[in-house]
């Protein structure tokens, strides 16, 4: 089966968490919004098409007759279908729990530059963004990364769920850390030494042989105007 992945073109966004899993596992998929002639209107129109279980927003993925929305839900499906999570029920739910925790931090990272309304320009909420970003840098980054450090320490292995192979949550933690390094470079320089296992996982995923072609291709979109944005005034040690 070739999956149809729908996400806005031009930014990594939440779709990147799904792409990383598909690419690392060598699973065939179509990036529907990047096909010739596709536009943002194409995505919007497709979301409004008649479905039994319509998605609220991208990313969503078509798997045969299934339409799966929400990043963690898509990854839960891929994890079970393609062995990207532990075989046990408890292990699969544990990886899903980790993915949902990553999603919580992703949402908080986004809200540093859009704390009032996603529909308003950053320039219209600079003062509120500065306050939100300071809290995120000083309290939330350490809290989340310390949690993942503790998980890796308890796993007694290279990966979040233990064992000898990565899960989709490891790929997602890589992308989360990558986004933080881009958006908050000064802060990450000052705190990364506290979380050696997290940073080592980031490096391991960056060096996975299965991802090297993807990283070198145009399919891997750079950060910019998506979830992770670099505003020098929002960064700090």
Short mmCIF file of C-alpha atoms in Angstrom, two decimals:
data_model
loop_
_atom_site.label_atom_id
_atom_site.label_comp_id
_atom_site.label_asym_id
_atom_site.label_seq_id
_atom_site.Cartn_x
_atom_site.Cartn_y
_atom_site.Cartn_z
CA UNK A 1 0.00 0.00 0.00
CA UNK A 2 1.15 3.52 -0.80
CA UNK A 3 -0.14 5.99 1.78
CA UNK A 4 -1.42 9.45 0.90
CA UNK A 5 0.00 12.02 3.31
CA UNK A 6 -1.64 15.43 3.44
CA UNK A 7 0.11 18.42 4.94
CA UNK A 8 0.69 22.04 3.94
CA UNK A 9 3.63 22.45 1.60
CA UNK A 10 6.59 24.69 2.39
CA UNK A 11 7.13 23.94 6.09
CA UNK A 12 8.12 20.80 8.01
CA UNK A 13 5.34 21.33 10.55
CA UNK A 14 3.62 18.47 12.31
CA UNK A 15 3.72 16.49 9.09
CA UNK A 16 7.46 16.03 9.54
CA UNK A 17 6.95 13.65 12.45
CA UNK A 18 5.01 11.36 10.12
CA UNK A 19 7.47 11.80 7.24
CA UNK A 20 10.39 10.74 9.41
CA UNK A 21 8.66 7.49 10.32
CA UNK A 22 7.69 6.75 6.71
CA UNK A 23 11.16 7.58 5.40
CA UNK A 24 13.11 5.73 8.08
CA UNK A 25 11.03 2.60 7.59
CA UNK A 26 11.11 2.80 3.78
CA UNK A 27 7.31 2.91 3.55
CA UNK A 28 5.95 4.17 0.20
CA UNK A 29 3.87 7.34 0.41
CA UNK A 30 2.65 10.26 -1.68
CA UNK A 31 3.12 13.82 -0.50
CA UNK A 32 -0.19 14.98 -1.94
CA UNK A 33 0.25 18.73 -1.40
CA UNK A 34 3.57 18.69 -3.28
CA UNK A 35 2.35 17.01 -6.43
CA UNK A 36 2.29 19.02 -9.67
CA UNK A 37 -0.53 21.56 -9.69
CA UNK A 38 -1.34 21.17 -5.99
CA UNK A 39 -1.86 24.30 -3.90
CA UNK A 40 -2.99 25.17 -0.39
CA UNK A 41 -6.50 25.23 -1.84
CA UNK A 42 -6.05 21.61 -2.89
CA UNK A 43 -5.48 20.61 0.73
CA UNK A 44 -8.39 22.71 1.99
CA UNK A 45 -10.72 21.25 -0.62
CA UNK A 46 -9.66 17.69 0.15
CA UNK A 47 -10.38 18.19 3.85
CA UNK A 48 -13.93 19.15 2.93
CA UNK A 49 -14.48 16.06 0.78
CA UNK A 50 -17.05 13.52 1.90
CA UNK A 51 -15.54 11.14 4.46
CA UNK A 52 -17.02 9.04 7.24
CA UNK A 53 -14.30 10.26 9.62
CA UNK A 54 -13.15 13.69 8.37
CA UNK A 55 -9.90 15.21 9.69
CA UNK A 56 -9.93 18.49 11.59
CA UNK A 57 -6.65 19.68 10.08
CA UNK A 58 -3.48 18.36 8.45
CA UNK A 59 -1.56 16.21 8.88
CA UNK A 60 -3.81 13.37 7.94
CA UNK A 61 -3.11 10.19 6.05
CA UNK A 62 -5.20 7.99 3.79
CA UNK A 63 -4.57 4.28 4.31
CA UNK A 64 -6.90 2.43 1.98
CA UNK A 65 -10.41 3.17 3.23
CA UNK A 66 -9.09 4.74 6.44
CA UNK A 67 -8.49 8.43 6.95
CA UNK A 68 -6.27 8.99 9.98
CA UNK A 69 -5.91 12.45 11.48
CA UNK A 70 -3.69 13.79 14.29
CA UNK A 71 0.05 13.11 14.27
CA UNK A 72 0.09 10.76 17.25
CA UNK A 73 -2.84 8.78 15.87
CA UNK A 74 -1.17 8.33 12.48
CA UNK A 75 2.03 7.20 14.17
CA UNK A 76 0.15 4.80 16.43
CA UNK A 77 -1.24 3.15 13.29
CA UNK A 78 2.14 3.05 11.53
CA UNK A 79 3.82 1.75 14.66
CA UNK A 80 1.50 -1.24 14.89
CA UNK A 81 1.22 -1.87 11.16
CA UNK A 82 4.92 -1.63 10.34
CA UNK A 83 6.70 -2.58 13.54
CA UNK A 84 7.78 0.94 14.49
CA UNK A 85 6.81 0.37 18.11
CA UNK A 86 7.13 -2.53 20.56
CA UNK A 87 5.03 -5.61 19.88
CA UNK A 88 3.39 -5.69 23.31
CA UNK A 89 0.21 -3.72 23.96
CA UNK A 90 1.81 -1.97 26.94
CA UNK A 91 4.84 -1.09 24.83
CA UNK A 92 2.75 0.37 22.02
CA UNK A 93 0.75 2.52 24.42
CA UNK A 94 3.96 3.60 26.15
CA UNK A 95 5.40 4.85 22.85
CA UNK A 96 2.10 6.58 22.11
CA UNK A 97 2.26 8.25 25.52
CA UNK A 98 5.76 9.51 24.73
CA UNK A 99 4.53 10.82 21.38
CA UNK A 100 1.69 12.70 23.06
CA UNK A 101 4.15 14.25 25.50
CA UNK A 102 6.28 15.36 22.56
CA UNK A 103 3.14 16.85 21.02
CA UNK A 104 2.54 18.84 24.22
CA UNK A 105 5.99 20.40 23.98
CA UNK A 106 5.58 21.09 20.27
CA UNK A 107 2.41 23.04 21.03
CA UNK A 108 4.19 25.06 23.72
CA UNK A 109 7.07 25.82 21.35
CA UNK A 110 4.60 27.13 18.79
CA UNK A 111 2.90 29.30 21.39
CA UNK A 112 6.13 31.15 22.18
CA UNK A 113 5.68 33.16 18.98
CA UNK A 114 1.87 33.02 18.79
CA UNK A 115 0.71 33.14 22.41
CA UNK A 116 -2.53 35.04 21.78
CA UNK A 117 -3.85 33.85 18.42
CA UNK A 118 -2.45 31.72 15.62
CA UNK A 119 -4.38 33.87 13.15
CA UNK A 120 -2.59 37.08 14.22
CA UNK A 121 0.88 38.11 13.06
CA UNK A 122 3.78 37.67 15.44
CA UNK A 123 4.36 41.42 15.23
CA UNK A 124 0.93 41.97 16.80
CA UNK A 125 1.80 39.96 19.92
CA UNK A 126 5.50 40.65 20.49
CA UNK A 127 5.15 41.67 24.12
CA UNK A 128 3.14 38.58 25.04
CA UNK A 129 5.50 36.38 23.00
CA UNK A 130 8.52 37.68 24.92
CA UNK A 131 6.91 36.74 28.23
CA UNK A 132 5.81 33.34 26.96
CA UNK A 133 9.22 32.57 25.46
CA UNK A 134 11.04 33.46 28.67
CA UNK A 135 8.89 31.00 30.61
CA UNK A 136 9.35 28.35 27.93
CA UNK A 137 13.13 28.78 27.94
CA UNK A 138 13.65 28.85 31.68
CA UNK A 139 11.00 26.41 32.91
CA UNK A 140 9.45 24.30 30.19
CA UNK A 141 12.50 23.30 28.13
CA UNK A 142 14.29 21.95 31.22
CA UNK A 143 11.15 20.23 32.51
CA UNK A 144 10.43 18.36 29.28
CA UNK A 145 14.04 17.47 28.45
CA UNK A 146 14.66 16.26 32.00
CA UNK A 147 11.68 13.95 31.62
CA UNK A 148 13.02 12.42 28.40
CA UNK A 149 16.47 12.13 29.96
CA UNK A 150 14.92 10.18 32.82
CA UNK A 151 13.05 7.92 30.40
CA UNK A 152 16.24 7.14 28.50
CA UNK A 153 18.08 6.45 31.73
CA UNK A 154 15.38 4.02 32.84
CA UNK A 155 15.27 2.35 29.42
CA UNK A 156 18.90 1.28 29.89
CA UNK A 157 19.55 1.40 26.19
CA UNK A 158 19.90 3.71 23.24
CA UNK A 159 16.17 4.20 22.64
CA UNK A 160 13.17 5.50 24.54
CA UNK A 161 11.32 2.18 24.65
CA UNK A 162 14.46 0.14 25.25
CA UNK A 163 15.46 -2.72 23.01
CA UNK A 164 17.85 -2.54 20.12
CA UNK A 165 15.78 -0.57 17.62
CA UNK A 166 14.31 2.88 17.40
CA UNK A 167 10.58 3.56 17.59
CA UNK A 168 8.69 6.41 15.97
CA UNK A 169 8.92 8.30 19.27
CA UNK A 170 12.71 8.39 18.95
CA UNK A 171 12.39 9.96 15.51
CA UNK A 172 9.93 12.50 16.88
CA UNK A 173 12.15 13.41 19.81
CA UNK A 174 14.96 13.96 17.31
CA UNK A 175 12.81 16.40 15.35
CA UNK A 176 11.67 18.17 18.51
CA UNK A 177 15.27 18.68 19.65
CA UNK A 178 16.22 19.76 16.13
CA UNK A 179 13.48 22.39 16.25
CA UNK A 180 14.60 23.65 19.66
CA UNK A 181 18.19 23.93 18.43
CA UNK A 182 16.94 26.04 15.54
CA UNK A 183 14.52 28.27 17.45
CA UNK A 184 16.46 28.66 20.72
CA UNK A 185 20.14 28.13 19.90
CA UNK A 186 21.52 30.15 22.83
CA UNK A 187 19.31 28.45 25.37
CA UNK A 188 20.04 24.99 24.01
CA UNK A 189 23.79 25.62 24.15
CA UNK A 190 23.47 26.53 27.82
CA UNK A 191 21.26 23.58 28.86
CA UNK A 192 22.06 20.70 26.50
CA UNK A 193 24.91 19.41 28.65
CA UNK A 194 22.36 18.56 31.34
CA UNK A 195 20.70 16.06 29.02
CA UNK A 196 23.48 13.95 27.49
CA UNK A 197 21.24 10.98 26.71
CA UNK A 198 18.71 13.14 24.88
CA UNK A 199 21.43 14.82 22.85
CA UNK A 200 23.05 11.45 22.10
CA UNK A 201 19.71 10.14 20.82
CA UNK A 202 19.43 13.21 18.60
CA UNK A 203 22.82 12.41 17.12
CA UNK A 204 22.00 8.72 16.65
CA UNK A 205 18.86 9.50 14.68
CA UNK A 206 20.71 12.13 12.63
CA UNK A 207 23.15 9.38 11.63
CA UNK A 208 20.65 6.62 10.87
CA UNK A 209 21.61 5.18 7.50
CA UNK A 210 17.94 4.81 6.55
CA UNK A 211 17.44 8.58 6.77
CA UNK A 212 20.53 9.86 4.95
CA UNK A 213 18.94 9.96 1.50
CA UNK A 214 15.95 11.82 2.93
CA UNK A 215 18.10 14.35 4.77
CA UNK A 216 20.04 15.04 1.57
CA UNK A 217 16.92 15.41 -0.56
CA UNK A 218 14.53 18.24 -1.24
CA UNK A 219 11.83 16.30 0.59
CA UNK A 220 13.40 17.40 3.89
CA UNK A 221 12.14 20.94 4.29
CA UNK A 222 14.08 23.55 6.28
CA UNK A 223 12.67 25.29 9.32
CA UNK A 224 11.20 28.72 8.71
CA UNK A 225 7.65 29.97 9.22
CA UNK A 226 6.33 26.82 10.84
CA UNK A 227 6.11 25.59 14.41
CA UNK A 228 9.76 26.28 15.19
CA UNK A 229 10.74 29.85 14.32
CA UNK A 230 13.89 31.74 15.15
CA UNK A 231 13.39 35.21 16.57
CA UNK A 232 16.60 36.43 18.24
CA UNK A 233 14.60 38.47 20.75
CA UNK A 234 12.86 35.32 21.99
CA UNK A 235 16.08 33.40 22.60
CA UNK A 236 18.43 33.76 25.54
CA UNK A 237 20.71 31.85 27.86
#
